[in-house]
Amino acid sequence: MNADRRGEADDGSCFESALVGHLLEPVDQAPCDSAADWLPTWRETVSRHADTDAYTTAVLAAMRADRLAWVFFAGYQGALRRAFPDHLPAGRPRAAALCANEAGRKLSAIDTRLRDDGDVHRLDGAKSWVLSEVGELDAFVLARRADGPERGPGSQVLVRVSSTAPGVTIGPSRPQAFIPEMGHASMTLDSVAITPAQIIAGDGYADHTKPFRLREDLFIGGCTLAWLLAGARRRAWPTDWCQCALAAITQLGRCSMLPPNASETILLAAGALTTAAALTDQADALMTETDPASADRWRRDMPVRTIGREAAHARAGKAWQLAGF
């Protein structure tokens, strides 16, 4: 049984006790100025914990990071591994990316298309965001079915594509003001051959892209707190903050194992994420007091913490309405 599915089936005690045990262990950070420096550390962690659930593995990788860029990377990769366990086996730690957005378009109006071409399918289009400078990666591309409805259920599909496949071009890495160490670029797809095994079953938006946003928030939130907790030991932060962080990390992990489209999950996750955000805000002052050098980079990268916040609020608001509040 897949490790993540095994985690979803247990009563929670094994997952939580193992996670807390890892969080309490001292860990050495790996100084990494670039993705090329960081990837060996991440790959080694993923390989060593191949039988561990994706959330715990992501947290363990994040604890070894020396900056927020690699924490974000660990959480993002963990969320993808939870979402697509059959397509991202733990024994093959290659980076992945969800490629949905297109410049100037809503997700409901994407132009990337999957069309039939005899015995194969062909993928054509362009995406505005993909990880760069990470070597070969698996891109999960949201596309419109050329032979499907123009809008609504069944109109979109998710396709797994290697970044080195013929017809795939990754543009130059674009600079950004925060977490600049983790590059991103655009991607073009020109008649890329697609086999049936590369097409992910289900609706590309409703079954995959939409629920991934919640998983991503949970994984990155948990990884950020785990990274801060690992540093709190070295910086002698207050016990009250540490024990609250420990509980929040565990709560986020348990939420990440629930069905992401369920209203109950969305409500529980909203509460856990609110707690995590409050603890992260408290870390601002603690970081400034105990580690001014790291605090400068922390403040530089702070905007990454607000990505998707409006969407998360809207998601929770709809769930509360369905619950009759």
mmCIF file of C-alpha atoms in Angstrom:
data_model
loop_
_atom_site.group_PDB
_atom_site.id
_atom_site.type_symbol
_atom_site.label_atom_id
_atom_site.label_comp_id
_atom_site.label_asym_id
_atom_site.label_seq_id
_atom_site.Cartn_x
_atom_site.Cartn_y
_atom_site.Cartn_z
ATOM 1 C CA MET A 1 0.000 0.000 0.000
ATOM 2 C CA ASN A 2 1.239 3.490 -0.850
ATOM 3 C CA ALA A 3 2.684 5.226 2.226
ATOM 4 C CA ASP A 4 0.350 8.214 1.865
ATOM 5 C CA ARG A 5 -2.722 6.022 1.509
ATOM 6 C CA ARG A 6 -1.582 3.977 4.468
ATOM 7 C CA GLY A 7 -1.371 7.204 6.477
ATOM 8 C CA GLU A 8 -4.896 8.169 5.472
ATOM 9 C CA ALA A 9 -6.228 4.828 6.686
ATOM 10 C CA ASP A 10 -4.717 4.748 10.197
ATOM 11 C CA ASP A 11 -6.231 6.187 13.395
ATOM 12 C CA GLY A 12 -3.818 9.107 13.487
ATOM 13 C CA SER A 13 -1.721 7.967 16.445
ATOM 14 C CA CYS A 14 1.116 6.478 14.385
ATOM 15 C CA PHE A 15 1.337 9.511 12.111
ATOM 16 C CA GLU A 16 1.254 12.050 14.913
ATOM 17 C CA SER A 17 3.654 10.298 17.281
ATOM 18 C CA ALA A 18 6.184 9.756 14.488
ATOM 19 C CA LEU A 19 5.870 13.353 13.289
ATOM 20 C CA VAL A 20 6.310 14.822 16.762
ATOM 21 C CA GLY A 21 9.339 12.595 17.316
ATOM 22 C CA HIS A 22 10.965 13.967 14.173
ATOM 23 C CA LEU A 23 10.104 17.560 15.085
ATOM 24 C CA LEU A 24 11.835 17.225 18.444
ATOM 25 C CA GLU A 25 15.082 15.924 16.966
ATOM 26 C CA PRO A 26 17.958 18.407 16.533
ATOM 27 C CA VAL A 27 18.846 18.933 12.899
ATOM 28 C CA ASP A 28 21.733 20.550 11.050
ATOM 29 C CA GLN A 29 20.878 23.069 8.352
ATOM 30 C CA ALA A 30 22.413 22.764 4.905
ATOM 31 C CA PRO A 31 23.694 26.176 3.681
ATOM 32 C CA CYS A 32 22.452 26.449 0.073
ATOM 33 C CA ASP A 33 22.633 29.547 -2.094
ATOM 34 C CA SER A 34 21.091 27.987 -5.207
ATOM 35 C CA ALA A 35 18.748 25.228 -6.310
ATOM 36 C CA ALA A 36 21.768 23.237 -7.473
ATOM 37 C CA ASP A 37 23.072 23.350 -3.892
ATOM 38 C CA TRP A 38 19.705 22.458 -2.342
ATOM 39 C CA LEU A 39 18.515 19.637 -4.619
ATOM 40 C CA PRO A 40 20.968 16.970 -3.303
ATOM 41 C CA THR A 41 19.782 17.626 0.252
ATOM 42 C CA TRP A 42 16.126 17.395 -0.758
ATOM 43 C CA ARG A 43 16.665 14.271 -2.866
ATOM 44 C CA GLU A 44 18.604 12.548 -0.090
ATOM 45 C CA THR A 45 15.827 13.295 2.408
ATOM 46 C CA VAL A 46 13.073 12.063 0.089
ATOM 47 C CA SER A 47 14.986 8.885 -0.783
ATOM 48 C CA ARG A 48 15.842 8.113 2.838
ATOM 49 C CA HIS A 49 12.191 8.470 3.873
ATOM 50 C CA ALA A 50 10.621 6.766 0.850
ATOM 51 C CA ASP A 51 8.249 4.785 3.107
ATOM 52 C CA THR A 52 7.146 7.857 5.077
ATOM 53 C CA ASP A 53 4.049 9.899 4.273
ATOM 54 C CA ALA A 54 4.571 12.909 2.011
ATOM 55 C CA TYR A 55 3.795 15.514 4.688
ATOM 56 C CA THR A 56 6.342 14.199 7.187
ATOM 57 C CA THR A 57 8.979 13.872 4.463
ATOM 58 C CA ALA A 58 8.353 17.456 3.360
ATOM 59 C CA VAL A 59 8.670 18.680 6.954
ATOM 60 C CA LEU A 60 11.935 16.767 7.416
ATOM 61 C CA ALA A 61 13.368 18.345 4.267
ATOM 62 C CA ALA A 62 12.213 21.825 5.301
ATOM 63 C CA MET A 63 13.904 21.494 8.689
ATOM 64 C CA ARG A 64 17.241 21.114 6.900
ATOM 65 C CA ALA A 65 16.779 24.312 4.872
ATOM 66 C CA ASP A 66 18.694 27.481 5.671
ATOM 67 C CA ARG A 67 16.179 29.844 4.078
ATOM 68 C CA LEU A 68 12.523 30.192 3.120
ATOM 69 C CA ALA A 69 13.082 29.403 -0.571
ATOM 70 C CA TRP A 70 13.892 25.765 0.173
ATOM 71 C CA VAL A 71 11.135 25.538 2.777
ATOM 72 C CA PHE A 72 8.672 26.596 0.085
ATOM 73 C CA PHE A 73 10.237 24.104 -2.322
ATOM 74 C CA ALA A 74 9.941 21.235 0.186
ATOM 75 C CA GLY A 75 6.300 22.023 0.926
ATOM 76 C CA TYR A 76 5.361 22.450 -2.722
ATOM 77 C CA GLN A 77 7.004 19.178 -3.723
ATOM 78 C CA GLY A 78 5.372 17.380 -0.806
ATOM 79 C CA ALA A 79 1.932 18.632 -1.810
ATOM 80 C CA LEU A 80 2.496 17.371 -5.356
ATOM 81 C CA ARG A 81 3.596 13.960 -4.058
ATOM 82 C CA ARG A 82 0.469 13.742 -1.909
ATOM 83 C CA ALA A 83 -1.703 14.728 -4.879
ATOM 84 C CA PHE A 84 -0.077 12.414 -7.442
ATOM 85 C CA PRO A 85 1.489 9.458 -5.578
ATOM 86 C CA ASP A 86 1.170 7.105 -8.564
ATOM 87 C CA HIS A 87 2.971 9.525 -10.870
ATOM 88 C CA LEU A 88 5.667 10.741 -8.458
ATOM 89 C CA PRO A 89 7.057 7.618 -6.771
ATOM 90 C CA ALA A 90 9.054 8.299 -3.630
ATOM 91 C CA GLY A 91 11.984 6.283 -4.937
ATOM 92 C CA ARG A 92 12.467 8.757 -7.805
ATOM 93 C CA PRO A 93 12.956 12.172 -6.203
ATOM 94 C CA ARG A 94 12.673 14.387 -9.252
ATOM 95 C CA ALA A 95 11.225 17.884 -8.968
ATOM 96 C CA ALA A 96 7.703 18.519 -10.226
ATOM 97 C CA ALA A 97 5.438 21.495 -10.926
ATOM 98 C CA LEU A 98 1.744 22.143 -11.429
ATOM 99 C CA CYS A 99 1.430 24.280 -14.551
ATOM 100 C CA ALA A 100 -2.039 25.802 -14.719
ATOM 101 C CA ASN A 101 -1.756 29.579 -15.107
ATOM 102 C CA GLU A 102 -1.484 31.372 -18.427
ATOM 103 C CA ALA A 103 -0.622 35.057 -18.664
ATOM 104 C CA GLY A 104 -3.736 37.219 -18.849
ATOM 105 C CA ARG A 105 -6.199 34.308 -18.650
ATOM 106 C CA LYS A 106 -8.474 32.896 -15.975
ATOM 107 C CA LEU A 107 -8.177 29.162 -15.409
ATOM 108 C CA SER A 108 -11.613 28.735 -16.961
ATOM 109 C CA ALA A 109 -10.297 30.306 -20.179
ATOM 110 C CA ILE A 110 -6.936 28.604 -20.659
ATOM 111 C CA ASP A 111 -5.812 28.103 -24.236
ATOM 112 C CA THR A 112 -3.460 25.104 -23.879
ATOM 113 C CA ARG A 113 -5.106 22.186 -25.672
ATOM 114 C CA LEU A 114 -4.844 18.414 -25.856
ATOM 115 C CA ARG A 115 -5.836 17.077 -29.288
ATOM 116 C CA ASP A 116 -5.980 13.678 -30.929
ATOM 117 C CA ASP A 117 -3.390 12.880 -33.587
ATOM 118 C CA GLY A 118 -3.891 9.332 -34.761
ATOM 119 C CA ASP A 119 -2.502 6.883 -32.218
ATOM 120 C CA VAL A 120 -1.234 9.614 -29.868
ATOM 121 C CA HIS A 121 -2.387 12.898 -28.398
ATOM 122 C CA ARG A 122 -0.656 16.242 -28.919
ATOM 123 C CA LEU A 123 -0.301 19.059 -26.414
ATOM 124 C CA ASP A 124 -0.016 22.688 -27.592
ATOM 125 C CA GLY A 125 0.094 25.910 -25.613
ATOM 126 C CA ALA A 126 2.029 27.967 -23.094
ATOM 127 C CA LYS A 127 2.167 28.277 -19.323
ATOM 128 C CA SER A 128 3.412 31.310 -17.420
ATOM 129 C CA TRP A 129 4.893 29.541 -14.366
ATOM 130 C CA VAL A 130 7.152 26.525 -13.966
ATOM 131 C CA LEU A 131 10.133 25.869 -11.720
ATOM 132 C CA SER A 132 13.452 26.484 -13.435
ATOM 133 C CA GLU A 133 17.068 25.555 -12.741
ATOM 134 C CA VAL A 134 16.059 22.219 -11.175
ATOM 135 C CA GLY A 135 17.047 19.878 -14.004
ATOM 136 C CA GLU A 136 14.501 17.534 -15.542
ATOM 137 C CA LEU A 137 11.112 17.844 -13.869
ATOM 138 C CA ASP A 138 7.618 16.408 -14.184
ATOM 139 C CA ALA A 139 5.156 19.111 -15.206
ATOM 140 C CA PHE A 140 1.451 18.537 -14.556
ATOM 141 C CA VAL A 141 -0.129 20.671 -17.247
ATOM 142 C CA LEU A 142 -3.743 21.827 -17.165
ATOM 143 C CA ALA A 143 -5.159 21.747 -20.694
ATOM 144 C CA ARG A 144 -8.446 21.992 -22.519
ATOM 145 C CA ARG A 145 -9.743 18.907 -24.301
ATOM 146 C CA ALA A 146 -9.984 19.827 -27.975
ATOM 147 C CA ASP A 147 -12.839 17.355 -28.393
ATOM 148 C CA GLY A 148 -14.588 18.242 -25.117
ATOM 149 C CA PRO A 149 -17.050 20.920 -24.007
ATOM 150 C CA GLU A 150 -15.816 24.504 -24.114
ATOM 151 C CA ARG A 151 -16.590 25.135 -20.435
ATOM 152 C CA GLY A 152 -17.496 23.268 -17.279
ATOM 153 C CA PRO A 153 -17.060 19.650 -16.157
ATOM 154 C CA GLY A 154 -15.078 17.495 -18.557
ATOM 155 C CA SER A 155 -13.643 20.441 -20.472
ATOM 156 C CA GLN A 156 -10.181 20.309 -18.865
ATOM 157 C CA VAL A 157 -7.632 17.590 -18.269
ATOM 158 C CA LEU A 158 -4.313 17.315 -16.453
ATOM 159 C CA VAL A 159 -1.360 15.857 -18.357
ATOM 160 C CA ARG A 160 2.048 14.814 -17.017
ATOM 161 C CA VAL A 161 4.916 15.984 -19.232
ATOM 162 C CA SER A 162 8.681 15.773 -18.817
ATOM 163 C CA SER A 163 10.404 19.126 -19.175
ATOM 164 C CA THR A 164 12.927 17.460 -21.514
ATOM 165 C CA ALA A 165 10.350 15.955 -23.878
ATOM 166 C CA PRO A 166 10.540 16.998 -27.562
ATOM 167 C CA GLY A 167 8.450 20.108 -28.095
ATOM 168 C CA VAL A 168 8.772 21.395 -24.506
ATOM 169 C CA THR A 169 10.727 24.624 -24.069
ATOM 170 C CA ILE A 170 11.489 26.247 -20.712
ATOM 171 C CA GLY A 171 12.226 29.965 -20.967
ATOM 172 C CA PRO A 172 14.954 31.851 -19.123
ATOM 173 C CA SER A 173 14.658 32.096 -15.366
ATOM 174 C CA ARG A 174 12.896 35.291 -14.294
ATOM 175 C CA PRO A 175 14.085 37.348 -11.315
ATOM 176 C CA GLN A 176 11.721 38.017 -8.418
ATOM 177 C CA ALA A 177 11.914 40.228 -5.367
ATOM 178 C CA PHE A 178 11.319 37.467 -2.798
ATOM 179 C CA ILE A 179 12.764 33.947 -2.531
ATOM 180 C CA PRO A 180 14.951 34.845 -5.539
ATOM 181 C CA GLU A 181 17.018 31.680 -5.081
ATOM 182 C CA MET A 182 14.108 29.590 -6.407
ATOM 183 C CA GLY A 183 13.806 30.487 -10.078
ATOM 184 C CA HIS A 184 10.717 30.237 -12.227
ATOM 185 C CA ALA A 185 10.098 30.613 -15.943
ATOM 186 C CA SER A 186 7.510 30.248 -18.685
ATOM 187 C CA MET A 187 6.960 27.040 -20.643
ATOM 188 C CA THR A 188 5.831 26.487 -24.227
ATOM 189 C CA LEU A 189 4.411 23.250 -25.614
ATOM 190 C CA ASP A 190 4.607 22.620 -29.351
ATOM 191 C CA SER A 191 2.884 19.447 -30.543
ATOM 192 C CA VAL A 192 4.184 17.437 -27.571
ATOM 193 C CA ALA A 193 3.371 13.727 -27.964
ATOM 194 C CA ILE A 194 1.240 12.406 -25.089
ATOM 195 C CA THR A 195 0.462 8.758 -24.332
ATOM 196 C CA PRO A 196 -2.698 7.652 -22.463
ATOM 197 C CA ALA A 197 -0.592 6.859 -19.374
ATOM 198 C CA GLN A 198 0.369 10.546 -19.123
ATOM 199 C CA ILE A 199 -3.256 11.711 -18.877
ATOM 200 C CA ILE A 200 -4.373 11.950 -15.250
ATOM 201 C CA ALA A 201 -7.798 10.415 -14.672
ATOM 202 C CA GLY A 202 -10.575 12.806 -13.649
ATOM 203 C CA ASP A 203 -11.481 16.404 -14.323
ATOM 204 C CA GLY A 204 -8.340 18.513 -14.651
ATOM 205 C CA TYR A 205 -9.695 21.431 -12.663
ATOM 206 C CA ALA A 206 -12.265 20.096 -10.194
ATOM 207 C CA ASP A 207 -10.434 16.895 -9.274
ATOM 208 C CA HIS A 208 -6.833 18.122 -9.355
ATOM 209 C CA THR A 209 -6.013 21.825 -9.775
ATOM 210 C CA LYS A 210 -8.653 23.195 -7.393
ATOM 211 C CA PRO A 211 -7.949 20.822 -4.447
ATOM 212 C CA PHE A 212 -4.199 21.202 -4.904
ATOM 213 C CA ARG A 213 -4.371 24.818 -3.718
ATOM 214 C CA LEU A 214 -5.544 23.681 -0.282
ATOM 215 C CA ARG A 215 -2.926 20.930 -0.096
ATOM 216 C CA GLU A 216 -0.238 23.423 -1.054
ATOM 217 C CA ASP A 217 -1.299 25.835 1.696
ATOM 218 C CA LEU A 218 -1.252 23.058 4.309
ATOM 219 C CA PHE A 219 2.120 21.648 3.282
ATOM 220 C CA ILE A 220 3.881 25.004 2.981
ATOM 221 C CA GLY A 221 2.327 26.241 6.220
ATOM 222 C CA GLY A 222 3.486 23.123 8.054
ATOM 223 C CA CYS A 223 6.957 23.250 6.527
ATOM 224 C CA THR A 224 7.369 26.924 7.446
ATOM 225 C CA LEU A 225 6.490 26.272 11.079
ATOM 226 C CA ALA A 226 8.720 23.175 11.200
ATOM 227 C CA TRP A 227 11.632 25.206 9.853
ATOM 228 C CA LEU A 228 10.998 27.940 12.414
ATOM 229 C CA LEU A 229 10.724 25.326 15.166
ATOM 230 C CA ALA A 230 14.066 23.794 14.175
ATOM 231 C CA GLY A 231 15.614 27.256 14.446
ATOM 232 C CA ALA A 232 13.792 27.990 17.704
ATOM 233 C CA ARG A 233 15.891 25.339 19.466
ATOM 234 C CA ARG A 234 19.112 27.107 18.433
ATOM 235 C CA ARG A 235 17.739 30.560 19.229
ATOM 236 C CA ALA A 236 16.164 29.636 22.590
ATOM 237 C CA TRP A 237 12.658 30.838 21.670
ATOM 238 C CA PRO A 238 9.913 30.696 24.343
ATOM 239 C CA THR A 239 8.515 27.276 25.173
ATOM 240 C CA ASP A 240 4.953 28.568 24.718
ATOM 241 C CA TRP A 241 5.647 29.406 21.085
ATOM 242 C CA CYS A 242 7.382 26.060 20.461
ATOM 243 C CA GLN A 243 4.594 23.929 21.903
ATOM 244 C CA CYS A 244 1.930 25.836 19.977
ATOM 245 C CA ALA A 245 3.975 25.393 16.787
ATOM 246 C CA LEU A 246 4.304 21.676 17.484
ATOM 247 C CA ALA A 247 0.529 21.334 17.793
ATOM 248 C CA ALA A 248 -0.151 23.442 14.700
ATOM 249 C CA ILE A 249 2.272 21.466 12.519
ATOM 250 C CA THR A 250 0.576 18.235 13.551
ATOM 251 C CA GLN A 251 -2.883 19.692 12.947
ATOM 252 C CA LEU A 252 -1.905 20.889 9.471
ATOM 253 C CA GLY A 253 -0.557 17.424 8.678
ATOM 254 C CA ARG A 254 -3.754 15.719 9.778
ATOM 255 C CA CYS A 255 -5.819 18.165 7.679
ATOM 256 C CA SER A 256 -3.623 17.402 4.658
ATOM 257 C CA MET A 257 -4.767 13.769 4.818
ATOM 258 C CA LEU A 258 -8.479 14.594 4.627
ATOM 259 C CA PRO A 259 -10.455 14.785 1.331
ATOM 260 C CA PRO A 260 -9.477 18.266 0.078
ATOM 261 C CA ASN A 261 -12.780 19.059 -1.644
ATOM 262 C CA ALA A 262 -14.949 18.340 1.414
ATOM 263 C CA SER A 263 -16.426 21.397 3.172
ATOM 264 C CA GLU A 264 -15.492 19.918 6.556
ATOM 265 C CA THR A 265 -11.852 19.687 5.478
ATOM 266 C CA ILE A 266 -11.851 23.250 4.202
ATOM 267 C CA LEU A 267 -13.228 24.549 7.508
ATOM 268 C CA LEU A 268 -10.772 22.580 9.640
ATOM 269 C CA ALA A 269 -7.901 23.624 7.383
ATOM 270 C CA ALA A 270 -8.939 27.284 7.587
ATOM 271 C CA GLY A 271 -8.675 27.148 11.375
ATOM 272 C CA ALA A 272 -5.332 25.362 11.295
ATOM 273 C CA LEU A 273 -3.930 27.812 8.762
ATOM 274 C CA THR A 274 -5.151 30.791 10.812
ATOM 275 C CA THR A 275 -3.307 29.416 13.841
ATOM 276 C CA ALA A 276 -0.198 28.822 11.737
ATOM 277 C CA ALA A 277 -0.330 32.374 10.344
ATOM 278 C CA ALA A 278 -0.559 33.844 13.850
ATOM 279 C CA LEU A 279 2.470 31.829 14.993
ATOM 280 C CA THR A 280 4.395 32.871 11.899
ATOM 281 C CA ASP A 281 3.572 36.511 12.602
ATOM 282 C CA GLN A 282 4.871 36.098 16.171
ATOM 283 C CA ALA A 283 8.086 34.689 14.716
ATOM 284 C CA ASP A 284 8.822 38.060 13.109
ATOM 285 C CA ALA A 285 9.625 39.697 16.432
ATOM 286 C CA LEU A 286 11.376 36.597 17.799
ATOM 287 C CA MET A 287 13.599 36.397 14.734
ATOM 288 C CA THR A 288 14.528 40.064 14.992
ATOM 289 C CA GLU A 289 15.438 39.697 18.668
ATOM 290 C CA THR A 290 17.478 36.497 18.424
ATOM 291 C CA ASP A 291 18.920 36.346 14.901
ATOM 292 C CA PRO A 292 19.073 39.767 13.182
ATOM 293 C CA ALA A 293 21.096 38.437 10.233
ATOM 294 C CA SER A 294 18.481 35.817 9.345
ATOM 295 C CA ALA A 295 15.685 38.304 10.057
ATOM 296 C CA ASP A 296 16.709 40.475 7.109
ATOM 297 C CA ARG A 297 16.239 37.619 4.641
ATOM 298 C CA TRP A 298 13.062 36.513 6.419
ATOM 299 C CA ARG A 299 11.536 39.979 5.931
ATOM 300 C CA ARG A 300 12.663 40.054 2.296
ATOM 301 C CA ASP A 301 10.856 36.775 1.624
ATOM 302 C CA MET A 302 7.760 37.622 3.661
ATOM 303 C CA PRO A 303 5.513 38.303 0.614
ATOM 304 C CA VAL A 304 5.555 34.593 -0.291
ATOM 305 C CA ARG A 305 3.476 33.976 2.826
ATOM 306 C CA THR A 306 0.595 36.018 1.420
ATOM 307 C CA ILE A 307 0.342 34.180 -1.914
ATOM 308 C CA GLY A 308 -3.117 32.672 -2.266
ATOM 309 C CA ARG A 309 -4.426 34.243 0.945
ATOM 310 C CA GLU A 310 -7.431 35.866 -0.753
ATOM 311 C CA ALA A 311 -8.323 32.608 -2.481
ATOM 312 C CA ALA A 312 -8.079 30.782 0.849
ATOM 313 C CA HIS A 313 -10.433 33.269 2.496
ATOM 314 C CA ALA A 314 -12.914 32.884 -0.352
ATOM 315 C CA ARG A 315 -12.653 29.094 -0.132
ATOM 316 C CA ALA A 316 -13.424 29.138 3.590
ATOM 317 C CA GLY A 317 -16.229 31.660 3.127
ATOM 318 C CA LYS A 318 -18.019 29.389 0.670
ATOM 319 C CA ALA A 319 -17.608 26.432 3.016
ATOM 320 C CA TRP A 320 -19.141 28.394 5.886
ATOM 321 C CA GLN A 321 -22.075 29.372 3.687
ATOM 322 C CA LEU A 322 -22.674 25.726 2.808
ATOM 323 C CA ALA A 323 -22.623 24.972 6.517
ATOM 324 C CA GLY A 324 -25.387 27.532 7.052
ATOM 325 C CA PHE A 325 -23.315 30.237 8.783
#
